[in-house]
Coordinates of C-alpha atoms in Angstrom, one line a residue:
M1276 CA 8.3 -128.4 126.9
T1277 CA 8.6 -131.2 129.4
K1278 CA 6.3 -130.7 132.4
R1279 CA 8.2 -130.3 135.7
N1280 CA 7.2 -132.0 138.9
P1281 CA 6.0 -129.7 141.6
C1282 CA 8.4 -129.0 144.5
A1283 CA 7.7 -129.0 148.2
A1284 CA 10.3 -127.4 150.5
H1285 CA 10.5 -129.8 153.5
R1286 CA 10.2 -127.9 156.7
G1287 CA 10.9 -124.8 154.6
W1288 CA 14.1 -124.5 152.7
S1289 CA 15.7 -126.5 155.5
S1290 CA 19.1 -127.0 153.9
R1291 CA 19.7 -123.3 154.0
A1292 CA 18.0 -122.2 157.2
P1293 CA 16.9 -123.9 160.4
E1294 CA 13.9 -126.2 159.8
N1295 CA 10.4 -125.1 160.6
T1296 CA 11.4 -121.5 161.2
M1297 CA 10.2 -118.3 159.4
A1298 CA 13.7 -118.0 158.0
A1299 CA 13.4 -121.3 156.2
I1300 CA 9.8 -120.7 155.2
G1301 CA 10.7 -117.2 154.0
L1302 CA 13.4 -118.5 151.8
A1303 CA 11.0 -121.0 150.3
L1304 CA 8.4 -118.3 149.7
S1305 CA 11.0 -116.2 147.9
E1306 CA 11.5 -118.9 145.3
P1307 CA 8.6 -118.6 142.8
D1308 CA 9.2 -122.2 141.5
I1309 CA 8.5 -123.8 144.9
D1310 CA 4.8 -124.9 144.9
W1311 CA 4.5 -126.3 148.4
I1312 CA 6.0 -125.9 151.9
E1313 CA 5.7 -128.8 154.3
I1314 CA 5.6 -128.0 158.0
D1315 CA 5.1 -129.9 161.3
V1316 CA 2.6 -128.7 163.9
Q1317 CA 2.2 -129.4 167.6
L1318 CA 0.3 -127.7 170.4
S1319 CA 1.8 -125.6 173.2
K1320 CA 0.8 -126.0 176.8
D1321 CA -1.9 -123.4 176.2
Y1322 CA -3.2 -125.2 173.0
V1323 CA -1.6 -122.8 170.5
P1324 CA -0.5 -124.5 167.2
V1325 CA 3.2 -124.1 166.9
V1326 CA 5.6 -125.2 164.1
I1327 CA 8.3 -127.7 165.2
H1328 CA 9.0 -131.3 164.3
D1329 CA 10.3 -133.1 167.4
Y1330 CA 8.2 -133.7 170.5
K1331 CA 11.2 -132.7 172.6
L1332 CA 12.9 -129.3 172.3
R1333 CA 16.5 -130.3 172.7
R1334 CA 17.6 -131.0 169.1
T1335 CA 16.5 -127.7 167.5
T1336 CA 16.2 -125.2 170.4
N1337 CA 18.0 -124.2 173.6
G1338 CA 15.0 -125.5 175.6
K1339 CA 14.5 -128.7 177.5
G1340 CA 11.6 -131.0 177.9
K1341 CA 8.5 -131.5 175.7
V1342 CA 6.9 -128.9 173.5
N1343 CA 3.6 -129.1 175.3
D1344 CA 5.3 -128.4 178.7
W1345 CA 5.7 -124.8 177.5
T1346 CA 3.2 -122.0 176.7
A1347 CA 3.3 -120.4 173.3
A1348 CA 4.8 -117.2 174.9
E1349 CA 7.6 -119.3 176.5
L1350 CA 8.3 -121.2 173.3
A1351 CA 8.5 -117.9 171.4
M1352 CA 11.5 -116.9 173.7
L1353 CA 13.6 -119.9 172.7
D1354 CA 16.4 -119.9 170.3
A1355 CA 15.5 -122.3 167.4
G1356 CA 18.3 -121.1 165.1
S1357 CA 21.7 -121.3 166.7
W1358 CA 21.9 -125.2 166.4
F1359 CA 21.9 -124.6 162.6
S1360 CA 24.2 -121.6 162.4
P1361 CA 25.2 -118.6 164.5
L1362 CA 23.6 -116.5 161.7
Y1363 CA 20.2 -117.6 162.9
R1364 CA 20.7 -117.0 166.6
N1365 CA 17.4 -116.3 168.4
E1366 CA 15.3 -117.4 165.5
P1367 CA 12.0 -118.3 167.2
I1368 CA 9.7 -121.2 167.0
P1369 CA 6.8 -119.8 164.8
T1370 CA 3.2 -120.2 165.4
L1371 CA 1.0 -121.8 162.7
E1372 CA -0.9 -118.5 162.4
A1373 CA 2.4 -116.7 161.5
V1374 CA 3.0 -119.2 158.8
F1375 CA -0.5 -118.8 157.4
Q1376 CA -0.1 -115.0 157.4
A1377 CA 3.1 -115.2 155.5
A1378 CA 2.1 -118.0 153.0
K1379 CA -1.5 -117.1 152.2
G1380 CA -2.0 -116.7 148.5
K1381 CA 1.7 -117.4 147.8
C1382 CA 2.3 -121.1 148.4
L1383 CA 0.4 -124.3 149.2
L1384 CA 1.0 -125.8 152.7
N1385 CA 1.3 -129.4 153.8
V1386 CA 0.5 -129.1 157.5
E1387 CA 1.5 -132.3 159.3
L1388 CA -0.2 -132.9 162.6
K1389 CA 2.3 -134.5 165.0
T1390 CA -0.2 -136.6 166.9
D1391 CA -0.8 -140.3 167.6
G1392 CA -4.3 -140.0 169.1
V1393 CA -3.2 -139.7 172.7
R1394 CA -0.8 -136.8 172.3
Y1395 CA -2.6 -133.5 171.4
P1396 CA -6.2 -134.7 171.3
L1397 CA -7.4 -131.1 170.5
I1398 CA -5.0 -130.4 167.7
E1399 CA -7.5 -130.9 164.9
E1400 CA -9.9 -128.3 166.4
Q1401 CA -7.2 -125.8 167.0
V1402 CA -5.7 -126.1 163.5
L1403 CA -9.2 -126.0 161.9
Q1404 CA -10.0 -122.7 163.7
L1405 CA -6.9 -121.1 162.2
I1406 CA -7.6 -122.5 158.7
R1407 CA -11.1 -120.9 158.9
R1408 CA -9.8 -117.6 160.4
W1409 CA -7.3 -117.2 157.6
E1410 CA -9.6 -118.7 154.9
M1411 CA -7.0 -121.3 154.0
E1412 CA -9.3 -124.1 153.1
T1413 CA -8.0 -124.2 149.5
G1414 CA -4.4 -123.4 150.5
V1415 CA -3.6 -126.4 152.7
V1416 CA -3.7 -130.1 153.0
V1417 CA -3.7 -131.5 156.5
T1418 CA -1.6 -134.6 156.8
S1419 CA -0.7 -137.1 159.5
F1420 CA 0.6 -140.6 160.1
Y1421 CA -2.4 -141.1 162.4
A1422 CA -5.5 -141.9 160.4
G1423 CA -7.8 -140.9 163.3
A1424 CA -6.6 -137.3 163.0
L1425 CA -7.6 -137.3 159.3
K1426 CA -11.0 -138.6 160.1
N1427 CA -11.4 -136.0 162.8
M1428 CA -10.4 -133.2 160.5
S1429 CA -12.8 -134.4 157.8
R1430 CA -15.6 -134.7 160.2
L1431 CA -15.0 -131.3 161.9
S1432 CA -14.6 -129.4 158.7
G1433 CA -17.5 -131.1 156.9
G1434 CA -15.0 -132.1 154.2
S1435 CA -14.0 -128.6 153.4
V1436 CA -10.4 -129.2 154.4
R1437 CA -8.4 -131.6 152.3
T1438 CA -6.5 -134.3 154.2
G1439 CA -3.6 -136.7 153.4
Y1440 CA -2.2 -139.8 154.8
I1441 CA 1.6 -140.1 155.6
V1442 CA 3.1 -143.5 155.3
D1443 CA 6.6 -144.9 155.4
K1444 CA 5.7 -148.4 154.1
W1445 CA 3.7 -149.6 151.1
R1446 CA 0.6 -151.7 151.7
D1447 CA -1.7 -152.9 148.9
T1448 CA -4.6 -151.7 151.0
L1449 CA -3.5 -148.1 150.9
P1450 CA -6.0 -146.9 148.3
A1451 CA -8.8 -148.3 150.4
E1452 CA -7.3 -146.8 153.6
L1453 CA -7.2 -143.4 152.0
A1454 CA -10.8 -143.7 150.9
D1455 CA -11.7 -144.7 154.5
T1456 CA -10.1 -141.6 155.9
G1457 CA -11.7 -139.4 153.2
S1458 CA -8.2 -138.5 151.9
D1459 CA -7.1 -138.0 148.3
F1460 CA -3.5 -137.1 149.1
I1461 CA -0.6 -139.3 150.2
S1462 CA 2.8 -138.3 151.5
I1463 CA 5.0 -141.4 151.1
D1464 CA 8.7 -142.4 151.5
Y1465 CA 9.9 -142.0 148.0
R1466 CA 11.8 -145.4 148.2
K1467 CA 8.4 -147.2 148.4
L1468 CA 7.3 -145.9 144.9
N1469 CA 7.4 -147.7 141.6
K1470 CA 5.5 -147.5 138.4
E1471 CA 2.8 -150.0 139.4
R1472 CA 2.2 -148.4 142.8
V1473 CA 2.0 -144.9 141.3
S1474 CA -0.5 -146.2 138.7
R1475 CA -2.7 -147.7 141.4
L1476 CA -2.7 -144.4 143.3
N1477 CA -3.4 -142.4 140.2
A1478 CA -6.3 -144.7 139.3
A1479 CA -7.7 -144.0 142.8
G1480 CA -7.5 -140.3 142.2
V1481 CA -4.8 -139.8 144.9
Q1482 CA -2.2 -137.0 144.6
I1483 CA 1.3 -138.1 145.6
M1484 CA 3.9 -136.3 147.5
A1485 CA 7.3 -138.2 147.8
W1486 CA 9.5 -137.5 150.8
T1487 CA 12.3 -136.7 151.5
V1488 CA 14.1 -136.7 148.1
N1489 CA 17.4 -135.0 148.6
E1490 CA 19.8 -136.4 146.0
E1491 CA 19.5 -135.4 142.4
K1492 CA 19.8 -139.0 141.2
A1493 CA 16.8 -139.9 143.4
I1494 CA 14.9 -136.8 142.2
R1495 CA 15.4 -137.9 138.6
K1496 CA 14.2 -141.4 139.4
I1497 CA 11.0 -140.2 141.0
T1498 CA 10.3 -137.6 138.3
A1499 CA 10.6 -140.4 135.7
L1500 CA 7.7 -142.3 137.4
D1501 CA 5.2 -139.5 136.9
S1502 CA 5.4 -135.7 136.3
D1503 CA 2.6 -135.1 138.8
I1504 CA 4.5 -136.4 141.8
I1505 CA 5.3 -133.6 144.3
I1506 CA 9.0 -133.8 145.2
C1507 CA 9.4 -133.0 148.9
T1508 CA 13.0 -132.0 149.5
N1509 CA 15.4 -130.2 151.8
Y1510 CA 17.2 -129.0 148.7
P1511 CA 14.9 -127.2 146.3
D1512 CA 18.0 -126.1 144.4
R1513 CA 18.8 -129.7 143.6
W1514 CA 15.2 -130.2 142.4
R1515 CA 15.6 -127.2 140.2
S1516 CA 18.9 -128.6 138.7
A1517 CA 17.2 -132.0 138.1
A1518 CA 14.2 -130.3 136.4
A1519 CA 16.5 -128.2 134.2
A1520 CA 18.4 -131.3 133.1
A1521 CA 15.2 -133.0 132.2
V1522 CA 14.2 -130.4 129.7
R1523 CA 17.5 -130.0 127.9

């Protein structure tokens, strides 16, 4: 039987429920073929890790201003679902701890730290505390566009927490950059991958997650490069259809 590529639900099953909510995460957890869930993490005003993508609240909630202008209790009162559908009215912004509680032992998590080194300088410490509290060291990879966050996490955790670099451009120096951050995982724009680049990353012992692969044609193209590439998608159902077609 042909080996299928692993699937990661991008911000939960975000084509069927509002992104980065427990509704979307719960849908992903209910599908046994989904191997990973990717989520985005920021800090509230009182330094609680919360799950939301944008730095500002307007697009996905009924709140205004920046995420870190609000306490965790205040953020929990916002409606993070109505923008997607009236069916999800009053769906709250979840805490990272709530996601750990739901996903532990069921699914691997790609936890993206939404930081640039200036914003959220304590985010690595706060996330690491939760990873240790929930004994999630083997259940997560902590990722970021900011290499400094990965170095901080590796240093603070003593290497017990796996880290991964997020990139939207290919550079021939990437294998060396990954080694410098202590990372063996890359989350990369799928359009930047080809056979030669995948081979280079494989040779360096780097696990590859390709984002955000939403069309079946693109899914088939990436799966043809290597059966180990994790397909990060808003549409796990399309990944499933592409995987089924590949084994016929």
